[in-house]
C-alpha cells in the first residue's frame, strides 16, 4: 500500500501530491474546499456523533475509541473499500479539523486502513 498521510485540514497543502480526503463528520468551520484542496469528503468513514461525543479527545479513552471506531468502520464496507482503492492507486492524505494531532479519528482511520491493505481488489 502506498503512503497514507494525516494532516490537519486547516494547514495549507504543503506540496504533497495525492488524493486528499476530509474525514470529519462536520465540515471544518471557516474552511473552503478550494483552500484545503479537498478531493473527497468521506462522511461515511467518520465516527458516529455518539462516539465522537463519548471520546472528546480524552487520551484515557483512546484505545476504546479506536476499537469502537473500527467496529463502526466494519459496517461501512463500501466507504472503506473506496478509500482502500484510492490508497492502492497512490498517496492519500486524510484531513481532520481537530487540534489534537496524535489521537484523532484520522489517525485511527489510517491504522484501520493499513490493517486492511490486503483487502483491496486491484
PDB file of C-alpha atoms in Angstrom:
ATOM      1  CA  UNK A   1       0.000   0.000   0.000  1.00  0.00           C
ATOM      2  CA  UNK A   2       1.176   3.475  -0.687  1.00  0.00           C
ATOM      3  CA  UNK A   3       1.555   6.154   1.920  1.00  0.00           C
ATOM      4  CA  UNK A   4      -1.386   7.391   3.946  1.00  0.00           C
ATOM      5  CA  UNK A   5      -0.653  10.814   5.368  1.00  0.00           C
ATOM      6  CA  UNK A   6      -2.631  12.501   8.129  1.00  0.00           C
ATOM      7  CA  UNK A   7      -2.797  16.292   8.080  1.00  0.00           C
ATOM      8  CA  UNK A   8      -4.881  18.974   9.742  1.00  0.00           C
ATOM      9  CA  UNK A   9      -7.415  20.355   7.252  1.00  0.00           C
ATOM     10  CA  UNK A  10      -6.589  23.944   8.197  1.00  0.00           C
ATOM     11  CA  UNK A  11      -2.924  23.529   7.261  1.00  0.00           C
ATOM     12  CA  UNK A  12      -2.239  24.594   3.678  1.00  0.00           C
ATOM     13  CA  UNK A  13      -1.278  21.774   1.331  1.00  0.00           C
ATOM     14  CA  UNK A  14       2.493  21.500   1.661  1.00  0.00           C
ATOM     15  CA  UNK A  15       3.093  20.461  -1.904  1.00  0.00           C
ATOM     16  CA  UNK A  16       2.198  16.861  -1.175  1.00  0.00           C
ATOM     17  CA  UNK A  17       0.683  15.011  -4.059  1.00  0.00           C
ATOM     18  CA  UNK A  18      -2.095  12.537  -3.959  1.00  0.00           C
ATOM     19  CA  UNK A  19      -5.746  12.275  -3.112  1.00  0.00           C
ATOM     20  CA  UNK A  20      -6.972  14.447  -0.205  1.00  0.00           C
ATOM     21  CA  UNK A  21      -9.932  13.212   1.842  1.00  0.00           C
ATOM     22  CA  UNK A  22     -11.705  15.127   4.609  1.00  0.00           C
ATOM     23  CA  UNK A  23     -12.627  12.511   7.218  1.00  0.00           C
ATOM     24  CA  UNK A  24     -14.659  14.603   9.658  1.00  0.00           C
ATOM     25  CA  UNK A  25     -18.400  14.234  10.088  1.00  0.00           C
ATOM     26  CA  UNK A  26     -18.843  18.015  10.162  1.00  0.00           C
ATOM     27  CA  UNK A  27     -17.383  20.394   7.602  1.00  0.00           C
ATOM     28  CA  UNK A  28     -14.432  22.273   9.063  1.00  0.00           C
ATOM     29  CA  UNK A  29     -15.593  25.708  10.200  1.00  0.00           C
ATOM     30  CA  UNK A  30     -14.332  28.547   8.015  1.00  0.00           C
ATOM     31  CA  UNK A  31     -12.577  26.214   5.571  1.00  0.00           C
ATOM     32  CA  UNK A  32     -13.276  26.337   1.852  1.00  0.00           C
ATOM     33  CA  UNK A  33     -12.945  23.244  -0.303  1.00  0.00           C
ATOM     34  CA  UNK A  34     -10.591  25.130  -2.611  1.00  0.00           C
ATOM     35  CA  UNK A  35      -8.316  26.337   0.206  1.00  0.00           C
ATOM     36  CA  UNK A  36      -7.993  22.853   1.649  1.00  0.00           C
ATOM     37  CA  UNK A  37      -7.656  21.253  -1.800  1.00  0.00           C
ATOM     38  CA  UNK A  38     -10.112  18.535  -0.787  1.00  0.00           C
ATOM     39  CA  UNK A  39     -10.834  15.874  -3.401  1.00  0.00           C
ATOM     40  CA  UNK A  40     -13.452  14.000  -1.371  1.00  0.00           C
ATOM     41  CA  UNK A  41     -15.447  14.467   1.827  1.00  0.00           C
ATOM     42  CA  UNK A  42     -15.968  10.962   3.165  1.00  0.00           C
ATOM     43  CA  UNK A  43     -18.530  11.304   5.986  1.00  0.00           C
ATOM     44  CA  UNK A  44     -19.317   7.579   5.986  1.00  0.00           C
ATOM     45  CA  UNK A  45     -15.764   6.898   7.184  1.00  0.00           C
ATOM     46  CA  UNK A  46     -16.113   9.035  10.289  1.00  0.00           C
ATOM     47  CA  UNK A  47     -17.030   8.147  13.864  1.00  0.00           C
ATOM     48  CA  UNK A  48     -20.678   8.486  14.801  1.00  0.00           C
ATOM     49  CA  UNK A  49     -21.794  11.534  16.760  1.00  0.00           C
ATOM     50  CA  UNK A  50     -22.254   9.345  19.838  1.00  0.00           C
ATOM     51  CA  UNK A  51     -18.700   8.013  19.605  1.00  0.00           C
ATOM     52  CA  UNK A  52     -17.222  11.467  18.973  1.00  0.00           C
ATOM     53  CA  UNK A  53     -19.031  12.915  21.994  1.00  0.00           C
ATOM     54  CA  UNK A  54     -18.028   9.993  24.217  1.00  0.00           C
ATOM     55  CA  UNK A  55     -14.342  10.227  23.261  1.00  0.00           C
ATOM     56  CA  UNK A  56     -13.831  14.029  23.375  1.00  0.00           C
ATOM     57  CA  UNK A  57     -10.089  13.546  22.712  1.00  0.00           C
ATOM     58  CA  UNK A  58      -9.531  12.068  26.164  1.00  0.00           C
ATOM     59  CA  UNK A  59      -6.234  10.117  25.946  1.00  0.00           C
ATOM     60  CA  UNK A  60      -7.525   7.659  28.556  1.00  0.00           C
ATOM     61  CA  UNK A  61     -10.295   6.659  26.100  1.00  0.00           C
ATOM     62  CA  UNK A  62      -8.085   6.356  23.001  1.00  0.00           C
ATOM     63  CA  UNK A  63      -7.929   2.544  22.910  1.00  0.00           C
ATOM     64  CA  UNK A  64     -11.676   2.283  23.461  1.00  0.00           C
ATOM     65  CA  UNK A  65     -12.259   4.911  20.760  1.00  0.00           C
ATOM     66  CA  UNK A  66     -10.112   3.038  18.224  1.00  0.00           C
ATOM     67  CA  UNK A  67     -11.874  -0.253  18.942  1.00  0.00           C
ATOM     68  CA  UNK A  68     -15.358   1.259  18.651  1.00  0.00           C
ATOM     69  CA  UNK A  69     -14.376   3.233  15.569  1.00  0.00           C
ATOM     70  CA  UNK A  70     -13.131   0.018  13.936  1.00  0.00           C
ATOM     71  CA  UNK A  71     -16.478  -1.616  14.717  1.00  0.00           C
ATOM     72  CA  UNK A  72     -18.305   1.274  13.073  1.00  0.00           C
ATOM     73  CA  UNK A  73     -15.986   1.210  10.062  1.00  0.00           C
ATOM     74  CA  UNK A  74     -16.581  -2.510   9.596  1.00  0.00           C
ATOM     75  CA  UNK A  75     -20.243  -1.649   8.975  1.00  0.00           C
ATOM     76  CA  UNK A  76     -19.300   0.900   6.262  1.00  0.00           C
ATOM     77  CA  UNK A  77     -17.790  -1.595   3.827  1.00  0.00           C
ATOM     78  CA  UNK A  78     -18.438   0.402   0.622  1.00  0.00           C
ATOM     79  CA  UNK A  79     -16.865   3.573   2.021  1.00  0.00           C
ATOM     80  CA  UNK A  80     -13.847   1.686   3.374  1.00  0.00           C
ATOM     81  CA  UNK A  81     -13.367  -0.182   0.101  1.00  0.00           C
ATOM     82  CA  UNK A  82     -13.459   3.133  -1.792  1.00  0.00           C
ATOM     83  CA  UNK A  83     -10.722   4.551   0.450  1.00  0.00           C
ATOM     84  CA  UNK A  84      -8.670   1.378   0.074  1.00  0.00           C
ATOM     85  CA  UNK A  85      -8.910   1.682  -3.704  1.00  0.00           C
ATOM     86  CA  UNK A  86      -7.663   5.269  -3.549  1.00  0.00           C
ATOM     87  CA  UNK A  87      -4.806   4.083  -1.318  1.00  0.00           C
ATOM     88  CA  UNK A  88      -3.896   1.354  -3.787  1.00  0.00           C
ATOM     89  CA  UNK A  89      -3.795   3.948  -6.592  1.00  0.00           C
ATOM     90  CA  UNK A  90      -1.396   6.310  -4.835  1.00  0.00           C
ATOM     91  CA  UNK A  91      -0.778   8.581  -1.880  1.00  0.00           C
ATOM     92  CA  UNK A  92      -3.821   9.521   0.190  1.00  0.00           C
ATOM     93  CA  UNK A  93      -3.921  12.330   2.728  1.00  0.00           C
ATOM     94  CA  UNK A  94      -6.599  12.072   5.430  1.00  0.00           C
ATOM     95  CA  UNK A  95      -7.627  15.537   6.621  1.00  0.00           C
ATOM     96  CA  UNK A  96      -9.074  16.301  10.056  1.00  0.00           C
ATOM     97  CA  UNK A  97     -10.031  19.503  11.896  1.00  0.00           C
ATOM     98  CA  UNK A  98      -9.157  18.610  15.494  1.00  0.00           C
ATOM     99  CA  UNK A  99      -6.385  20.449  17.294  1.00  0.00           C
ATOM    100  CA  UNK A 100      -5.307  17.074  18.682  1.00  0.00           C
ATOM    101  CA  UNK A 101      -2.640  15.838  16.265  1.00  0.00           C
ATOM    102  CA  UNK A 102      -1.850  12.376  17.616  1.00  0.00           C
ATOM    103  CA  UNK A 103      -5.115  10.946  18.934  1.00  0.00           C
ATOM    104  CA  UNK A 104      -7.801  11.776  16.389  1.00  0.00           C
ATOM    105  CA  UNK A 105     -10.157   9.952  14.061  1.00  0.00           C
ATOM    106  CA  UNK A 106      -7.882  10.359  11.011  1.00  0.00           C
ATOM    107  CA  UNK A 107      -5.044   8.584  12.834  1.00  0.00           C
ATOM    108  CA  UNK A 108      -7.437   5.790  13.844  1.00  0.00           C
ATOM    109  CA  UNK A 109      -8.727   5.537  10.263  1.00  0.00           C
ATOM    110  CA  UNK A 110      -5.176   5.318   8.888  1.00  0.00           C
ATOM    111  CA  UNK A 111      -4.435   2.431  11.274  1.00  0.00           C
ATOM    112  CA  UNK A 112      -7.657   0.695  10.210  1.00  0.00           C
ATOM    113  CA  UNK A 113      -6.884   1.104   6.502  1.00  0.00           C
ATOM    114  CA  UNK A 114      -3.316  -0.097   6.931  1.00  0.00           C
ATOM    115  CA  UNK A 115      -4.584  -3.211   8.719  1.00  0.00           C
ATOM    116  CA  UNK A 116      -6.908  -3.892   5.766  1.00  0.00           C
ATOM    117  CA  UNK A 117      -4.459  -3.128   2.967  1.00  0.00           C
ATOM    118  CA  UNK A 118      -4.693  -6.667   1.568  1.00  0.00           C
ATOM    119  CA  UNK A 119      -8.483  -6.412   1.229  1.00  0.00           C
ATOM    120  CA  UNK A 120      -8.398  -4.128  -1.801  1.00  0.00           C
ATOM    121  CA  UNK A 121      -9.276  -5.552  -5.197  1.00  0.00           C
ATOM    122  CA  UNK A 122      -6.872  -4.135  -7.748  1.00  0.00           C
TER     123      UNK A 122
END
